[in-house]
Amino acid sequence: MRVVVVGASGNVGSALLRRLAGDPVVTSVVGVASRVPRADGSSTVVPPFDTAEWARCDLTDPEEVVASRLAGAFVGADAVVHLAWAIDPAHDREELARVNVEGTRRVAAAAARAGVGHLVVASCASACSPAFDDTPRDEYWPTAGIAGSVSSAQKAEVEEILDRFSAEHPGVVVTRVRAPFTFQRDAASEVSRLFFGKLLPAPLRRKGHLPTLVWPRGMRLQVVHADDLADAYLEILVGRHAGTFNVAAPDVLTGPDVAAIVSQGRLREVSPGALRRAVALAWAARLVPLDPGWFDVALAVPVLDTSRARRLLRWAPVHDARATVTEVVGGLVEGAGTQSPPLLPS
C-alpha cells in the first residue's frame, strides 16, 4: 500500500509516520508539507521523517501550482491522509480559510483526479455542536460547530465539504477522524508557541510547576496521545474503513485533575466569563497567539464516545489523559521538540 500524508511534518503526522514505518502492509509513504523536514539545515532527514519521500506543497499557492504538485505526489497512491491544518496566524481569518477550508477542498479534488481509492481526513471534536454535560456523544452528534470559534466553524465547513465530496465521488472511500486536543512530548514546543506564545508562565519553565492553576469553573478536558491517534489512522488505512470515527483517551480531566499535574494540586476556579474576557484582551493586544474562540471550544466541546473505534478498529489507547498531559507538560518544561519545522525544540 502506498500512502500519502498531507501535513506529515506536524504533530499527528510525525506519530503516523512512526506507525506506517513499522507496518508490513505499507510499502511506501509520501510526506507532503509546506515546510519539508531537514535536520539542522542539512540534507539528512532524521527518524521518523526518513520514513517518507517528501514533496513540498503550500496549499495556499495558486490553484494550478497546488494541483500540479499534489498530482505528482498522489501518483500511484492507494490512500491519502489529510492532516494539514493551521491555527496561526489567528488574526488572519482569510489566511486560515485558505489553508483549512480551500486546502481541504484542493486535496480532496486532487485525490479524486488521481484515482486515489481512499481519502482519510482529520476532523476534530470542535466541529461538533455544543454539549455542556459529560455524556459521551457518538459520531451522529451534529457538526454545526461552536459559536465564537473560527477554527470550529472551519472544521464544520470541512465536514460539509466531505459530505458533498462523498456524494459526488461514490467510488472513493471517505473516512473522517474526530479527535480532541492531541499531545505528545515531541509537540511540546509547538504547543507552547501556538497556545502561549511568549507568555508560558516562568514558574513552569523554572520549577516545573505553577504556583496555582487558574481554571474556568465547569470546564473539562478530553485529550488523546498522538501515538494512540496514529494507531487508529493505521487501522483505518489497513482495513479501508469508511465513515466517521471518534478517537480519544478514556478519561476526562477536571480542574483538580490538571492541578495535580501542573501545580501540585493548588487550584483556583474562576468564572468562565471573567477568564474569557481576560483571554480576549490578551489576544487583542497580541500577547497570546490563540483567539478567545478556543476558550469557547474548551467550555462547550462535547465528550466523544469512542465505542465505534473500539468495536470496528479494535482500537484501544495505550495512554490515558493524565499520562498524556503529564508527558506534554514535561516537554513544555524541557522545551522538547524534534527535527521538523513545526516541531523544532525551543
GROMACS .gro file of C-alpha atoms in nm:
model
  346
    1MET     CA    1   0.000   0.000   0.000
    2ARG     CA    2   0.129   0.343  -0.097
    3VAL     CA    3   0.014   0.612   0.147
    4VAL     CA    4   0.041   0.990   0.103
    5VAL     CA    5   0.023   1.201   0.419
    6VAL     CA    6  -0.054   1.570   0.366
    7GLY     CA    7   0.072   1.758   0.669
    8ALA     CA    8   0.316   1.479   0.757
    9SER     CA    9   0.566   1.711   0.929
   10GLY     CA   10   0.334   1.807   1.216
   11ASN     CA   11   0.226   1.662   1.548
   12VAL     CA   12  -0.009   1.388   1.429
   13GLY     CA   13   0.187   1.344   1.105
   14SER     CA   14   0.508   1.259   1.291
   15ALA     CA   15   0.327   0.997   1.500
   16LEU     CA   16   0.162   0.850   1.193
   17LEU     CA   17   0.497   0.820   1.015
   18ARG     CA   18   0.625   0.615   1.310
   19ARG     CA   19   0.331   0.377   1.274
   20LEU     CA   20   0.348   0.349   0.895
   21ALA     CA   21   0.720   0.269   0.912
   22GLY     CA   22   0.658  -0.046   1.112
   23ASP     CA   23   0.363  -0.190   0.921
   24PRO     CA   24   0.428  -0.461   0.660
   25VAL     CA   25   0.119  -0.369   0.456
   26VAL     CA   26   0.257  -0.021   0.387
   27THR     CA   27   0.511  -0.042   0.106
   28SER     CA   28   0.584   0.330   0.057
   29VAL     CA   29   0.500   0.666   0.211
   30VAL     CA   30   0.498   1.017   0.064
   31GLY     CA   31   0.502   1.312   0.300
   32VAL     CA   32   0.357   1.640   0.175
   33ALA     CA   33   0.430   1.960   0.366
   34SER     CA   34   0.477   2.331   0.308
   35ARG     CA   35   0.799   2.308   0.511
   36VAL     CA   36   0.987   1.988   0.439
   37PRO     CA   37   1.180   1.839   0.734
   38ARG     CA   38   1.557   1.870   0.738
   39ALA     CA   39   1.790   1.812   1.031
   40ASP     CA   40   1.996   2.117   1.125
   41GLY     CA   41   1.957   2.262   0.776
   42SER     CA   42   2.138   1.969   0.614
   43SER     CA   43   2.002   1.723   0.359
   44THR     CA   44   1.976   1.446   0.620
   45VAL     CA   45   1.625   1.365   0.739
   46VAL     CA   46   1.604   1.208   1.086
   47PRO     CA   47   1.351   0.946   1.208
   48PRO     CA   48   1.057   0.927   1.180
   49PHE     CA   49   1.074   1.170   0.888
   50ASP     CA   50   1.312   0.944   0.695
   51THR     CA   51   1.017   0.707   0.653
   52ALA     CA   52   0.879   0.916   0.367
   53GLU     CA   53   0.968   1.056   0.030
   54TRP     CA   54   0.899   1.428   0.064
   55ALA     CA   55   0.712   1.665  -0.164
   56ARG     CA   56   0.679   2.035  -0.091
   57CYS     CA   57   0.335   2.188  -0.140
   58ASP     CA   58   0.188   2.501   0.015
   59LEU     CA   59  -0.190   2.464  -0.009
   60THR     CA   60  -0.230   2.842  -0.037
   61ASP     CA   61  -0.023   2.868  -0.356
   62PRO     CA   62  -0.207   2.943  -0.683
   63GLU     CA   63  -0.457   2.670  -0.765
   64GLU     CA   64  -0.276   2.544  -1.073
   65VAL     CA   65   0.051   2.515  -0.877
   66VAL     CA   66  -0.115   2.321  -0.595
   67ALA     CA   67  -0.297   2.094  -0.839
   68SER     CA   68   0.028   2.013  -1.021
   69ARG     CA   69   0.225   1.939  -0.704
   70LEU     CA   70  -0.049   1.728  -0.549
   71ALA     CA   71  -0.091   1.538  -0.876
   72GLY     CA   72   0.277   1.449  -0.868
   73ALA     CA   73   0.263   1.345  -0.501
   74PHE     CA   74  -0.053   1.136  -0.546
   75VAL     CA   75   0.070   0.923  -0.838
   76GLY     CA   76   0.017   0.556  -0.755
   77ALA     CA   77  -0.130   0.630  -0.411
   78ASP     CA   78  -0.376   0.385  -0.261
   79ALA     CA   79  -0.472   0.624   0.019
   80VAL     CA   80  -0.433   0.991   0.107
   81VAL     CA   81  -0.441   1.109   0.469
   82HIS     CA   82  -0.509   1.481   0.500
   83LEU     CA   83  -0.383   1.622   0.831
   84ALA     CA   84  -0.278   1.976   0.736
   85TRP     CA   85  -0.448   2.243   0.947
   86ALA     CA   86  -0.345   2.593   1.051
   87ILE     CA   87  -0.441   2.779   1.370
   88ASP     CA   88  -0.184   3.054   1.322
   89PRO     CA   89  -0.199   3.341   1.230
   90ALA     CA   90  -0.519   3.358   1.434
   91HIS     CA   91  -0.570   3.727   1.349
   92ASP     CA   92  -0.586   3.648   0.975
   93ARG     CA   93  -0.909   3.457   0.924
   94GLU     CA   94  -0.884   3.469   0.546
   95GLU     CA   95  -0.542   3.305   0.553
   96LEU     CA   96  -0.671   3.033   0.785
   97ALA     CA   97  -0.963   2.969   0.549
   98ARG     CA   98  -0.723   2.938   0.253
   99VAL     CA   99  -0.527   2.668   0.433
  100ASN     CA  100  -0.803   2.488   0.616
  101VAL     CA  101  -1.114   2.507   0.402
  102GLU     CA  102  -0.987   2.569   0.050
  103GLY     CA  103  -0.684   2.349   0.122
  104THR     CA  104  -0.908   2.055   0.213
  105ARG     CA  105  -1.115   2.109  -0.099
  106ARG     CA  106  -0.800   2.107  -0.312
  107VAL     CA  107  -0.663   1.790  -0.154
  108ALA     CA  108  -0.993   1.606  -0.200
  109ALA     CA  109  -1.022   1.718  -0.564
  110ALA     CA  110  -0.664   1.614  -0.637
  111ALA     CA  111  -0.723   1.272  -0.479
  112ALA     CA  112  -1.028   1.218  -0.699
  113ARG     CA  113  -0.841   1.324  -1.015
  114ALA     CA  114  -0.553   1.090  -0.930
  115GLY     CA  115  -0.785   0.795  -0.881
  116VAL     CA  116  -0.699   0.751  -0.514
  117GLY     CA  117  -0.933   0.494  -0.362
  118HIS     CA  118  -0.931   0.607   0.000
  119LEU     CA  119  -0.936   0.960   0.144
  120VAL     CA  120  -0.889   0.998   0.520
  121VAL     CA  121  -0.936   1.348   0.665
  122ALA     CA  122  -0.861   1.480   1.013
  123SER     CA  123  -1.167   1.646   1.158
  124CYS     CA  124  -1.194   1.748   1.523
  125ALA     CA  125  -1.418   1.736   1.826
  126SER     CA  126  -1.460   2.112   1.779
  127ALA     CA  127  -1.659   2.050   1.459
  128CYS     CA  128  -1.938   1.918   1.679
  129SER     CA  129  -2.226   2.121   1.813
  130PRO     CA  130  -2.200   2.224   2.180
  131ALA     CA  131  -2.268   1.991   2.472
  132PHE     CA  132  -2.208   2.114   2.825
  133ASP     CA  133  -2.254   1.788   3.015
  134ASP     CA  134  -2.030   1.483   3.046
  135THR     CA  135  -2.248   1.246   2.843
  136PRO     CA  136  -2.036   1.099   2.560
  137ARG     CA  137  -2.164   1.181   2.212
  138ASP     CA  138  -2.120   0.941   1.922
  139GLU     CA  139  -2.043   1.014   1.557
  140TYR     CA  140  -2.405   1.108   1.482
  141TRP     CA  141  -2.392   1.417   1.704
  142PRO     CA  142  -2.449   1.728   1.484
  143THR     CA  143  -2.149   1.912   1.342
  144ALA     CA  144  -2.261   2.274   1.336
  145GLY     CA  145  -1.952   2.391   1.524
  146ILE     CA  146  -1.924   2.609   1.833
  147ALA     CA  147  -2.017   2.975   1.814
  148GLY     CA  148  -1.732   3.219   1.862
  149SER     CA  149  -1.458   2.993   1.728
  150VAL     CA  150  -1.313   3.045   1.379
  151SER     CA  151  -1.137   2.708   1.386
  152SER     CA  152  -1.457   2.531   1.492
  153ALA     CA  153  -1.656   2.699   1.215
  154GLN     CA  154  -1.394   2.594   0.960
  155LYS     CA  155  -1.393   2.235   1.086
  156ALA     CA  156  -1.771   2.229   1.048
  157GLU     CA  157  -1.732   2.363   0.693
  158VAL     CA  158  -1.482   2.087   0.615
  159GLU     CA  159  -1.739   1.831   0.733
  160GLU     CA  160  -1.983   1.977   0.476
  161ILE     CA  161  -1.716   1.959   0.206
  162LEU     CA  162  -1.664   1.591   0.281
  163ASP     CA  163  -2.040   1.526   0.271
  164ARG     CA  164  -2.056   1.676  -0.079
  165PHE     CA  165  -1.739   1.501  -0.192
  166SER     CA  166  -1.874   1.162  -0.081
  167ALA     CA  167  -2.197   1.219  -0.274
  168GLU     CA  168  -2.011   1.328  -0.587
  169HIS     CA  169  -1.745   1.053  -0.575
  170PRO     CA  170  -1.915   0.731  -0.460
  171GLY     CA  171  -1.615   0.529  -0.578
  172VAL     CA  172  -1.385   0.689  -0.319
  173VAL     CA  173  -1.389   0.555   0.036
  174VAL     CA  174  -1.404   0.861   0.262
  175THR     CA  175  -1.315   0.849   0.631
  176ARG     CA  176  -1.308   1.132   0.881
  177VAL     CA  177  -1.144   1.114   1.222
  178ARG     CA  178  -1.263   1.335   1.507
  179ALA     CA  179  -1.020   1.381   1.794
  180PRO     CA  180  -0.984   1.626   2.086
  181PHE     CA  181  -0.660   1.805   2.181
  182THR     CA  182  -0.374   1.582   2.067
  183PHE     CA  183  -0.044   1.582   2.254
  184GLN     CA  184   0.295   1.411   2.268
  185ARG     CA  185   0.629   1.513   2.413
  186ASP     CA  186   0.775   1.599   2.070
  187ALA     CA  187   0.496   1.852   2.016
  188ALA     CA  188   0.561   2.042   2.341
  189SER     CA  189   0.749   2.335   2.189
  190GLU     CA  190   0.485   2.372   1.916
  191VAL     CA  191   0.212   2.367   2.182
  192SER     CA  192   0.400   2.639   2.370
  193ARG     CA  193   0.433   2.857   2.060
  194LEU     CA  194   0.073   2.814   1.946
  195PHE     CA  195  -0.106   2.831   2.280
  196PHE     CA  196   0.111   3.051   2.500
  197GLY     CA  197   0.340   3.247   2.268
  198LYS     CA  198   0.588   3.430   2.489
  199LEU     CA  199   0.367   3.402   2.796
  200LEU     CA  200   0.439   3.046   2.908
  201PRO     CA  201   0.449   3.105   3.283
  202ALA     CA  202   0.803   3.141   3.415
  203PRO     CA  203   0.743   2.914   3.719
  204LEU     CA  204   0.655   2.627   3.483
  205ARG     CA  205   0.979   2.676   3.290
  206ARG     CA  206   1.190   2.725   3.602
  207LYS     CA  207   1.039   2.495   3.865
  208GLY     CA  208   0.833   2.254   3.656
  209HIS     CA  209   0.503   2.359   3.813
  210LEU     CA  210   0.275   2.660   3.859
  211PRO     CA  211   0.209   2.827   4.197
  212THR     CA  212  -0.166   2.785   4.134
  213LEU     CA  213  -0.372   2.669   3.839
  214VAL     CA  214  -0.645   2.915   3.738
  215TRP     CA  215  -0.927   2.708   3.591
  216PRO     CA  216  -1.267   2.812   3.450
  217ARG     CA  217  -1.545   2.664   3.657
  218GLY     CA  218  -1.718   2.374   3.480
  219MET     CA  219  -1.455   2.312   3.212
  220ARG     CA  220  -1.343   1.954   3.144
  221LEU     CA  221  -1.059   1.838   2.921
  222GLN     CA  222  -1.054   1.541   2.685
  223VAL     CA  223  -0.729   1.462   2.503
  224VAL     CA  224  -0.560   1.186   2.305
  225HIS     CA  225  -0.195   1.090   2.271
  226ALA     CA  226  -0.061   1.135   1.917
  227ASP     CA  227   0.065   0.775   1.908
  228ASP     CA  228  -0.279   0.639   2.002
  229LEU     CA  229  -0.441   0.854   1.738
  230ALA     CA  230  -0.186   0.729   1.484
  231ASP     CA  231  -0.278   0.371   1.575
  232ALA     CA  232  -0.638   0.447   1.482
  233TYR     CA  233  -0.532   0.601   1.149
  234LEU     CA  234  -0.327   0.292   1.068
  235GLU     CA  235  -0.618   0.058   1.141
  236ILE     CA  236  -0.843   0.274   0.922
  237LEU     CA  237  -0.594   0.257   0.636
  238VAL     CA  238  -0.519  -0.114   0.657
  239GLY     CA  239  -0.886  -0.208   0.699
  240ARG     CA  240  -1.008   0.052   0.447
  241HIS     CA  241  -1.275   0.159   0.691
  242ALA     CA  242  -1.526   0.423   0.581
  243GLY     CA  243  -1.733   0.669   0.782
  244THR     CA  244  -1.651   0.868   1.093
  245PHE     CA  245  -1.452   0.765   1.398
  246ASN     CA  246  -1.421   0.942   1.732
  247VAL     CA  247  -1.078   0.881   1.886
  248ALA     CA  248  -0.992   0.995   2.241
  249ALA     CA  249  -0.838   0.882   2.568
  250PRO     CA  250  -1.086   0.712   2.802
  251ASP     CA  251  -1.071   0.958   3.092
  252VAL     CA  252  -1.191   1.319   3.104
  253LEU     CA  253  -0.994   1.563   3.319
  254THR     CA  254  -1.135   1.829   3.551
  255GLY     CA  255  -0.964   2.122   3.720
  256PRO     CA  256  -0.840   1.918   4.019
  257ASP     CA  257  -0.700   1.652   3.783
  258VAL     CA  258  -0.500   1.908   3.585
  259ALA     CA  259  -0.390   2.089   3.901
  260ALA     CA  260  -0.244   1.764   4.033
  261ILE     CA  261  -0.020   1.760   3.724
  262VAL     CA  262   0.080   2.125   3.682
  263SER     CA  263   0.050   2.297   4.023
  264GLN     CA  264   0.093   2.030   4.290
  265GLY     CA  265  -0.282   2.031   4.343
  266ARG     CA  266  -0.321   2.404   4.402
  267LEU     CA  267  -0.629   2.523   4.215
  268ARG     CA  268  -0.835   2.839   4.186
  269GLU     CA  269  -1.161   2.804   3.997
  270VAL     CA  270  -1.294   3.127   3.847
  271SER     CA  271  -1.591   3.246   3.647
  272PRO     CA  272  -1.563   3.138   3.281
  273GLY     CA  273  -1.688   3.478   3.167
  274ALA     CA  274  -1.421   3.669   3.357
  275LEU     CA  275  -1.142   3.446   3.230
  276ARG     CA  276  -1.269   3.469   2.873
  277ARG     CA  277  -1.263   3.848   2.890
  278ALA     CA  278  -0.902   3.834   3.010
  279VAL     CA  279  -0.808   3.600   2.723
  280ALA     CA  280  -0.985   3.828   2.473
  281LEU     CA  281  -0.795   4.132   2.596
  282ALA     CA  282  -0.462   3.948   2.582
  283TRP     CA  283  -0.538   3.826   2.230
  284ALA     CA  284  -0.643   4.171   2.110
  285ALA     CA  285  -0.315   4.308   2.246
  286ARG     CA  286  -0.132   4.023   2.065
  287LEU     CA  287   0.007   3.892   2.391
  288VAL     CA  288  -0.126   3.540   2.330
  289PRO     CA  289  -0.147   3.371   1.989
  290LEU     CA  290  -0.482   3.194   2.021
  291ASP     CA  291  -0.810   3.380   1.987
  292PRO     CA  292  -1.074   3.358   2.263
  293GLY     CA  293  -1.279   3.127   2.042
  294TRP     CA  294  -1.057   2.846   2.167
  295PHE     CA  295  -1.181   2.924   2.516
  296ASP     CA  296  -1.539   2.881   2.389
  297VAL     CA  297  -1.444   2.546   2.236
  298ALA     CA  298  -1.285   2.422   2.558
  299LEU     CA  299  -1.605   2.501   2.751
  300ALA     CA  300  -1.857   2.368   2.500
  301VAL     CA  301  -1.694   2.082   2.310
  302PRO     CA  302  -1.875   1.752   2.367
  303VAL     CA  303  -1.714   1.449   2.524
  304LEU     CA  304  -1.651   1.198   2.245
  305ASP     CA  305  -1.789   0.846   2.256
  306THR     CA  306  -1.519   0.617   2.111
  307SER     CA  307  -1.724   0.295   2.105
  308ARG     CA  308  -1.721   0.272   1.725
  309ALA     CA  309  -1.342   0.290   1.701
  310ARG     CA  310  -1.307   0.029   1.975
  311ARG     CA  311  -1.557  -0.201   1.808
  312LEU     CA  312  -1.469  -0.172   1.437
  313LEU     CA  313  -1.100  -0.084   1.453
  314ARG     CA  314  -1.024  -0.298   1.761
  315TRP     CA  315  -0.861   0.022   1.882
  316ALA     CA  316  -0.760   0.071   2.244
  317PRO     CA  317  -0.547   0.363   2.366
  318VAL     CA  318  -0.222   0.294   2.548
  319HIS     CA  319  -0.211   0.635   2.716
  320ASP     CA  320  -0.480   0.779   2.941
  321ALA     CA  321  -0.544   1.154   2.958
  322ARG     CA  322  -0.345   1.204   3.279
  323ALA     CA  323  -0.037   1.037   3.133
  324THR     CA  324  -0.071   1.232   2.808
  325VAL     CA  325  -0.098   1.570   2.979
  326THR     CA  326   0.185   1.481   3.216
  327GLU     CA  327   0.405   1.394   2.918
  328VAL     CA  328   0.342   1.717   2.730
  329VAL     CA  329   0.383   1.929   3.044
  330GLY     CA  330   0.720   1.765   3.098
  331GLY     CA  331   0.805   1.853   2.740
  332LEU     CA  332   0.700   2.215   2.798
  333VAL     CA  333   0.936   2.240   3.093
  334GLU     CA  334   1.224   2.096   2.889
  335GLY     CA  335   1.148   2.281   2.564
  336ALA     CA  336   1.114   1.945   2.389
  337GLY     CA  337   1.065   1.903   2.017
  338THR     CA  338   1.205   1.722   1.716
  339GLN     CA  339   1.370   1.795   1.383
  340SER     CA  340   1.073   1.906   1.182
  341PRO     CA  341   0.998   2.273   1.111
  342PRO     CA  342   0.668   2.281   1.303
  343LEU     CA  343   0.809   2.078   1.591
  344LEU     CA  344   1.152   2.231   1.645
  345PRO     CA  345   1.255   2.245   2.011
  346SER     CA  346   1.251   2.574   2.195
   0.00000   0.00000   0.00000
